[in-house]
Amino acid sequence: MNKIQLNPNIDLESCRDKYLKDGRVRIANFFTDDSADYLLDLIVKHEIWYFAYNNNDQYYESTVEDVRALPEKTYNQFMGNIEARASNNFQYAFNQYHISQAIAYKENIGSPIHSVDAYFNSDAFLASMKKITLDKDIVKADSYISSFQNRHFLTSHDDNHQKHNRSAAFTLGMTKQWNKNWGGYLEFYDSIDNIKEAFKPSFNTLILFSVPQEHAVQQVTSFAQKDRLSYLGWLLR
């Protein structure tokens, strides 16, 4: 039996109406309880993570182990430079593992987390996404996992990509008991840059939104007591 099962009680038509009206929809209890616990276990036990960040249009990844090995002063200077660039430019800094890419490059063959990519590309998942978005041209999903720790963030952007035809983005929260004062909210803006809607990190909650659409992830505070964990990806035409 497939260990990942969509919650059969989800009203896809209501989700569709919300998505078409606002360009996004939040779906609580997206998977069955057993499936959600299984997905959390996979992400918690996964050991291969990369610290991803950019410098203007140059994109970098370092192993989390290399970043952790930096002396405290060096690390603070490193993060300080990243944060300084964020004041006026698109900038991000967080831990990730690109599942789809690892599979394509035949890296870490047999990793349990790779099974999630197969589900996100399954007929069951893609059919549910097509029903909500009404985009029949969706053919596959590109999947990641992410871990936002203290000081990690993602400034405003719209997910448009020159090479990939993205229909929508999705993020599945894997974070239990998040304190609202810890930051890390996924936020969306109106035409004058006020926050129109924001979602607290949560567990087994799927947020699906159309591309392009401006959004950001608030910086996780220095005093946050846990990591903001998510599965995420894009639905591609």
PDB file of N, CA and C in Angstrom, residues 66-140:
ATOM      1  N   ASP A  66      29.883  22.093   6.186  1.00  0.00           N
ATOM      2  CA  ASP A  66      30.918  23.106   5.966  1.00  0.00           C
ATOM      3  C   ASP A  66      30.535  24.429   6.626  1.00  0.00           C
ATOM      4  N   VAL A  67      29.261  24.777   6.540  1.00  0.00           N
ATOM      5  CA  VAL A  67      28.812  26.029   7.149  1.00  0.00           C
ATOM      6  C   VAL A  67      28.904  25.956   8.669  1.00  0.00           C
ATOM      7  N   ARG A  68      28.519  24.831   9.224  1.00  0.00           N
ATOM      8  CA  ARG A  68      28.578  24.662  10.679  1.00  0.00           C
ATOM      9  C   ARG A  68      30.005  24.671  11.193  1.00  0.00           C
ATOM     10  N   ALA A  69      30.958  24.307  10.331  1.00  0.00           N
ATOM     11  CA  ALA A  69      32.356  24.248  10.744  1.00  0.00           C
ATOM     12  C   ALA A  69      33.017  25.619  10.784  1.00  0.00           C
ATOM     13  N   LEU A  70      32.338  26.640  10.269  1.00  0.00           N
ATOM     14  CA  LEU A  70      32.931  27.977  10.272  1.00  0.00           C
ATOM     15  C   LEU A  70      33.056  28.495  11.705  1.00  0.00           C
ATOM     16  N   PRO A  71      34.146  29.165  12.017  1.00  0.00           N
ATOM     17  CA  PRO A  71      34.238  29.828  13.324  1.00  0.00           C
ATOM     18  C   PRO A  71      33.093  30.833  13.474  1.00  0.00           C
ATOM     19  N   GLU A  72      32.663  31.068  14.687  1.00  0.00           N
ATOM     20  CA  GLU A  72      31.503  31.928  14.934  1.00  0.00           C
ATOM     21  C   GLU A  72      31.667  33.306  14.303  1.00  0.00           C
ATOM     22  N   LYS A  73      32.851  33.893  14.437  1.00  0.00           N
ATOM     23  CA  LYS A  73      33.074  35.230  13.873  1.00  0.00           C
ATOM     24  C   LYS A  73      32.950  35.193  12.355  1.00  0.00           C
ATOM     25  N   THR A  74      33.523  34.169  11.735  1.00  0.00           N
ATOM     26  CA  THR A  74      33.463  34.045  10.280  1.00  0.00           C
ATOM     27  C   THR A  74      32.029  33.837   9.814  1.00  0.00           C
ATOM     28  N   TYR A  75      31.292  32.991  10.536  1.00  0.00           N
ATOM     29  CA  TYR A  75      29.903  32.742  10.174  1.00  0.00           C
ATOM     30  C   TYR A  75      29.076  34.016  10.279  1.00  0.00           C
ATOM     31  N   ASN A  76      29.261  34.768  11.337  1.00  0.00           N
ATOM     32  CA  ASN A  76      28.503  36.008  11.514  1.00  0.00           C
ATOM     33  C   ASN A  76      28.822  37.025  10.428  1.00  0.00           C
ATOM     34  N   GLN A  77      30.088  37.076   9.995  1.00  0.00           N
ATOM     35  CA  GLN A  77      30.446  37.956   8.887  1.00  0.00           C
ATOM     36  C   GLN A  77      29.804  37.484   7.585  1.00  0.00           C
ATOM     37  N   PHE A  78      29.825  36.189   7.378  1.00  0.00           N
ATOM     38  CA  PHE A  78      29.225  35.574   6.191  1.00  0.00           C
ATOM     39  C   PHE A  78      27.729  35.881   6.126  1.00  0.00           C
ATOM     40  N   MET A  79      27.007  35.629   7.218  1.00  0.00           N
ATOM     41  CA  MET A  79      25.572  35.912   7.255  1.00  0.00           C
ATOM     42  C   MET A  79      25.308  37.416   7.199  1.00  0.00           C
ATOM     43  N   GLY A  80      26.170  38.195   7.809  1.00  0.00           N
ATOM     44  CA  GLY A  80      26.010  39.641   7.768  1.00  0.00           C
ATOM     45  C   GLY A  80      26.073  40.175   6.357  1.00  0.00           C
ATOM     46  N   ASN A  81      26.977  39.628   5.538  1.00  0.00           N
ATOM     47  CA  ASN A  81      27.070  40.044   4.139  1.00  0.00           C
ATOM     48  C   ASN A  81      25.804  39.667   3.369  1.00  0.00           C
ATOM     49  N   ILE A  82      25.287  38.480   3.640  1.00  0.00           N
ATOM     50  CA  ILE A  82      24.051  38.043   2.990  1.00  0.00           C
ATOM     51  C   ILE A  82      22.891  38.961   3.380  1.00  0.00           C
ATOM     52  N   GLU A  83      22.780  39.264   4.655  1.00  0.00           N
ATOM     53  CA  GLU A  83      21.694  40.120   5.140  1.00  0.00           C
ATOM     54  C   GLU A  83      21.826  41.538   4.601  1.00  0.00           C
ATOM     55  N   ALA A  84      23.060  42.019   4.449  1.00  0.00           N
ATOM     56  CA  ALA A  84      23.265  43.362   3.899  1.00  0.00           C
ATOM     57  C   ALA A  84      22.778  43.426   2.450  1.00  0.00           C
ATOM     58  N   ARG A  85      23.033  42.380   1.684  1.00  0.00           N
ATOM     59  CA  ARG A  85      22.558  42.358   0.296  1.00  0.00           C
ATOM     60  C   ARG A  85      21.035  42.324   0.239  1.00  0.00           C
ATOM     61  N   ALA A  86      20.416  41.716   1.247  1.00  0.00           N
ATOM     62  CA  ALA A  86      18.959  41.583   1.255  1.00  0.00           C
ATOM     63  C   ALA A  86      18.249  42.910   1.433  1.00  0.00           C
ATOM     64  N   SER A  87      18.952  43.913   1.919  1.00  0.00           N
ATOM     65  CA  SER A  87      18.292  45.192   2.192  1.00  0.00           C
ATOM     66  C   SER A  87      17.771  45.857   0.923  1.00  0.00           C
ATOM     67  N   ASN A  88      18.416  45.580  -0.227  1.00  0.00           N
ATOM     68  CA  ASN A  88      18.003  46.230  -1.469  1.00  0.00           C
ATOM     69  C   ASN A  88      17.937  45.294  -2.669  1.00  0.00           C
ATOM     70  N   ASN A  89      18.126  43.989  -2.439  1.00  0.00           N
ATOM     71  CA  ASN A  89      18.170  43.051  -3.550  1.00  0.00           C
ATOM     72  C   ASN A  89      17.421  41.768  -3.199  1.00  0.00           C
ATOM     73  N   PHE A  90      17.085  41.014  -4.255  1.00  0.00           N
ATOM     74  CA  PHE A  90      16.545  39.687  -4.010  1.00  0.00           C
ATOM     75  C   PHE A  90      17.630  38.841  -3.350  1.00  0.00           C
ATOM     76  N   GLN A  91      17.272  38.168  -2.279  1.00  0.00           N
ATOM     77  CA  GLN A  91      18.263  37.406  -1.527  1.00  0.00           C
ATOM     78  C   GLN A  91      17.575  36.260  -0.796  1.00  0.00           C
ATOM     79  N   TYR A  92      18.289  35.167  -0.677  1.00  0.00           N
ATOM     80  CA  TYR A  92      17.763  34.062   0.135  1.00  0.00           C
ATOM     81  C   TYR A  92      18.903  33.368   0.851  1.00  0.00           C
ATOM     82  N   ALA A  93      18.543  32.670   1.915  1.00  0.00           N
ATOM     83  CA  ALA A  93      19.508  31.888   2.687  1.00  0.00           C
ATOM     84  C   ALA A  93      18.726  30.870   3.493  1.00  0.00           C
ATOM     85  N   PHE A  94      18.871  29.601   3.139  1.00  0.00           N
ATOM     86  CA  PHE A  94      18.200  28.539   3.883  1.00  0.00           C
ATOM     87  C   PHE A  94      18.792  27.188   3.463  1.00  0.00           C
ATOM     88  N   ASN A  95      18.462  26.155   4.212  1.00  0.00           N
ATOM     89  CA  ASN A  95      18.927  24.810   3.898  1.00  0.00           C
ATOM     90  C   ASN A  95      17.918  24.109   2.992  1.00  0.00           C
ATOM     91  N   GLN A  96      18.429  23.357   2.018  1.00  0.00           N
ATOM     92  CA  GLN A  96      17.531  22.669   1.108  1.00  0.00           C
ATOM     93  C   GLN A  96      18.171  21.390   0.575  1.00  0.00           C
ATOM     94  N   TYR A  97      17.334  20.584  -0.042  1.00  0.00           N
ATOM     95  CA  TYR A  97      17.776  19.416  -0.793  1.00  0.00           C
ATOM     96  C   TYR A  97      16.821  19.299  -1.972  1.00  0.00           C
ATOM     97  N   HIS A  98      17.371  19.413  -3.187  1.00  0.00           N
ATOM     98  CA  HIS A  98      16.560  19.391  -4.406  1.00  0.00           C
ATOM     99  C   HIS A  98      16.357  17.930  -4.797  1.00  0.00           C
ATOM    100  N   ILE A  99      15.213  17.383  -4.441  1.00  0.00           N
ATOM    101  CA  ILE A  99      14.960  15.954  -4.654  1.00  0.00           C
ATOM    102  C   ILE A  99      14.970  15.604  -6.137  1.00  0.00           C
ATOM    103  N   SER A 100      14.217  16.351  -6.927  1.00  0.00           N
ATOM    104  CA  SER A 100      14.113  16.036  -8.360  1.00  0.00           C
ATOM    105  C   SER A 100      15.481  16.065  -9.042  1.00  0.00           C
ATOM    106  N   GLN A 101      16.299  17.047  -8.685  1.00  0.00           N
ATOM    107  CA  GLN A 101      17.618  17.158  -9.290  1.00  0.00           C
ATOM    108  C   GLN A 101      18.515  16.001  -8.872  1.00  0.00           C
ATOM    109  N   ALA A 102      18.470  15.630  -7.605  1.00  0.00           N
ATOM    110  CA  ALA A 102      19.289  14.517  -7.127  1.00  0.00           C
ATOM    111  C   ALA A 102      18.935  13.232  -7.875  1.00  0.00           C
ATOM    112  N   ILE A 103      17.642  13.026  -8.110  1.00  0.00           N
ATOM    113  CA  ILE A 103      17.211  11.837  -8.850  1.00  0.00           C
ATOM    114  C   ILE A 103      17.709  11.898 -10.290  1.00  0.00           C
ATOM    115  N   ALA A 104      17.571  13.057 -10.919  1.00  0.00           N
ATOM    116  CA  ALA A 104      17.996  13.210 -12.319  1.00  0.00           C
ATOM    117  C   ALA A 104      19.490  12.981 -12.481  1.00  0.00           C
ATOM    118  N   TYR A 105      20.286  13.423 -11.488  1.00  0.00           N
ATOM    119  CA  TYR A 105      21.741  13.269 -11.548  1.00  0.00           C
ATOM    120  C   TYR A 105      22.228  11.963 -10.943  1.00  0.00           C
ATOM    121  N   LYS A 106      21.273  11.102 -10.551  1.00  0.00           N
ATOM    122  CA  LYS A 106      21.600   9.794  -9.953  1.00  0.00           C
ATOM    123  C   LYS A 106      22.476   9.938  -8.702  1.00  0.00           C
ATOM    124  N   GLU A 107      22.128  10.925  -7.892  1.00  0.00           N
ATOM    125  CA  GLU A 107      22.823  11.149  -6.628  1.00  0.00           C
ATOM    126  C   GLU A 107      22.041  10.512  -5.487  1.00  0.00           C
ATOM    127  N   ASN A 108      22.763   9.986  -4.508  1.00  0.00           N
ATOM    128  CA  ASN A 108      22.142   9.422  -3.304  1.00  0.00           C
ATOM    129  C   ASN A 108      21.057   8.408  -3.657  1.00  0.00           C
ATOM    130  N   ILE A 109      21.381   7.524  -4.580  1.00  0.00           N
ATOM    131  CA  ILE A 109      20.422   6.518  -5.042  1.00  0.00           C
ATOM    132  C   ILE A 109      19.913   5.701  -3.857  1.00  0.00           C
ATOM    133  N   GLY A 110      18.606   5.530  -3.809  1.00  0.00           N
ATOM    134  CA  GLY A 110      17.989   4.759  -2.742  1.00  0.00           C
ATOM    135  C   GLY A 110      17.590   5.566  -1.528  1.00  0.00           C
ATOM    136  N   SER A 111      17.850   6.873  -1.546  1.00  0.00           N
ATOM    137  CA  SER A 111      17.465   7.705  -0.413  1.00  0.00           C
ATOM    138  C   SER A 111      15.949   7.645  -0.225  1.00  0.00           C
ATOM    139  N   PRO A 112      15.470   7.382   0.986  1.00  0.00           N
ATOM    140  CA  PRO A 112      14.018   7.284   1.206  1.00  0.00           C
ATOM    141  C   PRO A 112      13.259   8.547   0.799  1.00  0.00           C
ATOM    142  N   ILE A 113      13.902   9.715   0.926  1.00  0.00           N
ATOM    143  CA  ILE A 113      13.213  10.963   0.605  1.00  0.00           C
ATOM    144  C   ILE A 113      12.871  11.048  -0.884  1.00  0.00           C
ATOM    145  N   HIS A 114      13.570  10.282  -1.719  1.00  0.00           N
ATOM    146  CA  HIS A 114      13.316  10.318  -3.157  1.00  0.00           C
ATOM    147  C   HIS A 114      11.928   9.785  -3.511  1.00  0.00           C
ATOM    148  N   SER A 115      11.357   8.949  -2.631  1.00  0.00           N
ATOM    149  CA  SER A 115      10.027   8.403  -2.910  1.00  0.00           C
ATOM    150  C   SER A 115       8.971   9.498  -2.943  1.00  0.00           C
ATOM    151  N   VAL A 116       9.242  10.620  -2.276  1.00  0.00           N
ATOM    152  CA  VAL A 116       8.279  11.714  -2.252  1.00  0.00           C
ATOM    153  C   VAL A 116       8.133  12.334  -3.632  1.00  0.00           C
ATOM    154  N   ASP A 117       9.244  12.421  -4.363  1.00  0.00           N
ATOM    155  CA  ASP A 117       9.185  12.962  -5.717  1.00  0.00           C
ATOM    156  C   ASP A 117       8.287  12.101  -6.599  1.00  0.00           C
ATOM    157  N   ALA A 118       8.365  10.788  -6.405  1.00  0.00           N
ATOM    158  CA  ALA A 118       7.497   9.888  -7.177  1.00  0.00           C
ATOM    159  C   ALA A 118       6.033  10.162  -6.865  1.00  0.00           C
ATOM    160  N   TYR A 119       5.727  10.445  -5.600  1.00  0.00           N
ATOM    161  CA  TYR A 119       4.329  10.752  -5.274  1.00  0.00           C
ATOM    162  C   TYR A 119       3.901  12.075  -5.897  1.00  0.00           C
ATOM    163  N   PHE A 120       4.734  13.113  -5.773  1.00  0.00           N
ATOM    164  CA  PHE A 120       4.359  14.410  -6.334  1.00  0.00           C
ATOM    165  C   PHE A 120       4.222  14.361  -7.851  1.00  0.00           C
ATOM    166  N   ASN A 121       4.783  13.339  -8.471  1.00  0.00           N
ATOM    167  CA  ASN A 121       4.636  13.160  -9.916  1.00  0.00           C
ATOM    168  C   ASN A 121       3.655  12.044 -10.266  1.00  0.00           C
ATOM    169  N   SER A 122       2.933  11.571  -9.267  1.00  0.00           N
ATOM    170  CA  SER A 122       1.967  10.497  -9.495  1.00  0.00           C
ATOM    171  C   SER A 122       0.687  11.048 -10.130  1.00  0.00           C
ATOM    172  N   ASP A 123      -0.065  10.162 -10.755  1.00  0.00           N
ATOM    173  CA  ASP A 123      -1.339  10.562 -11.363  1.00  0.00           C
ATOM    174  C   ASP A 123      -2.285  11.130 -10.303  1.00  0.00           C
ATOM    175  N   ALA A 124      -2.278  10.546  -9.096  1.00  0.00           N
ATOM    176  CA  ALA A 124      -3.198  10.979  -8.044  1.00  0.00           C
ATOM    177  C   ALA A 124      -2.932  12.428  -7.634  1.00  0.00           C
ATOM    178  N   PHE A 125      -1.660  12.757  -7.386  1.00  0.00           N
ATOM    179  CA  PHE A 125      -1.337  14.108  -6.945  1.00  0.00           C
ATOM    180  C   PHE A 125      -1.550  15.115  -8.069  1.00  0.00           C
ATOM    181  N   LEU A 126      -1.037  14.817  -9.256  1.00  0.00           N
ATOM    182  CA  LEU A 126      -1.161  15.767 -10.365  1.00  0.00           C
ATOM    183  C   LEU A 126      -2.620  15.970 -10.755  1.00  0.00           C
ATOM    184  N   ALA A 127      -3.429  14.932 -10.657  1.00  0.00           N
ATOM    185  CA  ALA A 127      -4.848  15.081 -10.981  1.00  0.00           C
ATOM    186  C   ALA A 127      -5.526  16.025  -9.996  1.00  0.00           C
ATOM    187  N   SER A 128      -5.181  15.917  -8.721  1.00  0.00           N
ATOM    188  CA  SER A 128      -5.781  16.818  -7.728  1.00  0.00           C
ATOM    189  C   SER A 128      -5.348  18.260  -7.972  1.00  0.00           C
ATOM    190  N   MET A 129      -4.107  18.455  -8.379  1.00  0.00           N
ATOM    191  CA  MET A 129      -3.621  19.798  -8.660  1.00  0.00           C
ATOM    192  C   MET A 129      -4.300  20.384  -9.903  1.00  0.00           C
ATOM    193  N   LYS A 130      -4.532  19.551 -10.901  1.00  0.00           N
ATOM    194  CA  LYS A 130      -5.218  20.025 -12.109  1.00  0.00           C
ATOM    195  C   LYS A 130      -6.663  20.412 -11.800  1.00  0.00           C
ATOM    196  N   LYS A 131      -7.297  19.662 -10.897  1.00  0.00           N
ATOM    197  CA  LYS A 131      -8.678  19.973 -10.535  1.00  0.00           C
ATOM    198  C   LYS A 131      -8.775  21.322  -9.824  1.00  0.00           C
ATOM    199  N   ILE A 132      -7.762  21.631  -9.019  1.00  0.00           N
ATOM    200  CA  ILE A 132      -7.790  22.887  -8.277  1.00  0.00           C
ATOM    201  C   ILE A 132      -7.419  24.065  -9.181  1.00  0.00           C
ATOM    202  N   THR A 133      -6.369  23.906  -9.970  1.00  0.00           N
ATOM    203  CA  THR A 133      -5.871  25.013 -10.789  1.00  0.00           C
ATOM    204  C   THR A 133      -6.601  25.167 -12.120  1.00  0.00           C
ATOM    205  N   LEU A 134      -7.283  24.106 -12.537  1.00  0.00           N
ATOM    206  CA  LEU A 134      -7.916  24.046 -13.864  1.00  0.00           C
ATOM    207  C   LEU A 134      -6.899  24.175 -14.991  1.00  0.00           C
ATOM    208  N   ASP A 135      -5.661  23.822 -14.693  1.00  0.00           N
ATOM    209  CA  ASP A 135      -4.610  23.847 -15.718  1.00  0.00           C
ATOM    210  C   ASP A 135      -4.348  22.412 -16.177  1.00  0.00           C
ATOM    211  N   LYS A 136      -4.899  22.059 -17.306  1.00  0.00           N
ATOM    212  CA  LYS A 136      -4.763  20.703 -17.833  1.00  0.00           C
ATOM    213  C   LYS A 136      -3.401  20.448 -18.453  1.00  0.00           C
ATOM    214  N   ASP A 137      -2.597  21.507 -18.593  1.00  0.00           N
ATOM    215  CA  ASP A 137      -1.286  21.359 -19.227  1.00  0.00           C
ATOM    216  C   ASP A 137      -0.182  20.964 -18.245  1.00  0.00           C
ATOM    217  N   ILE A 138      -0.489  20.872 -16.959  1.00  0.00           N
ATOM    218  CA  ILE A 138       0.508  20.445 -15.972  1.00  0.00           C
ATOM    219  C   ILE A 138       0.928  19.016 -16.281  1.00  0.00           C
ATOM    220  N   VAL A 139       2.243  18.789 -16.372  1.00  0.00           N
ATOM    221  CA  VAL A 139       2.735  17.461 -16.727  1.00  0.00           C
ATOM    222  C   VAL A 139       3.609  16.833 -15.642  1.00  0.00           C
ATOM    223  N   LYS A 140       4.209  17.671 -14.767  1.00  0.00           N
ATOM    224  CA  LYS A 140       5.070  17.091 -13.742  1.00  0.00           C
ATOM    225  C   LYS A 140       5.308  18.101 -12.628  1.00  0.00           C
TER     226      LYS A 140
END
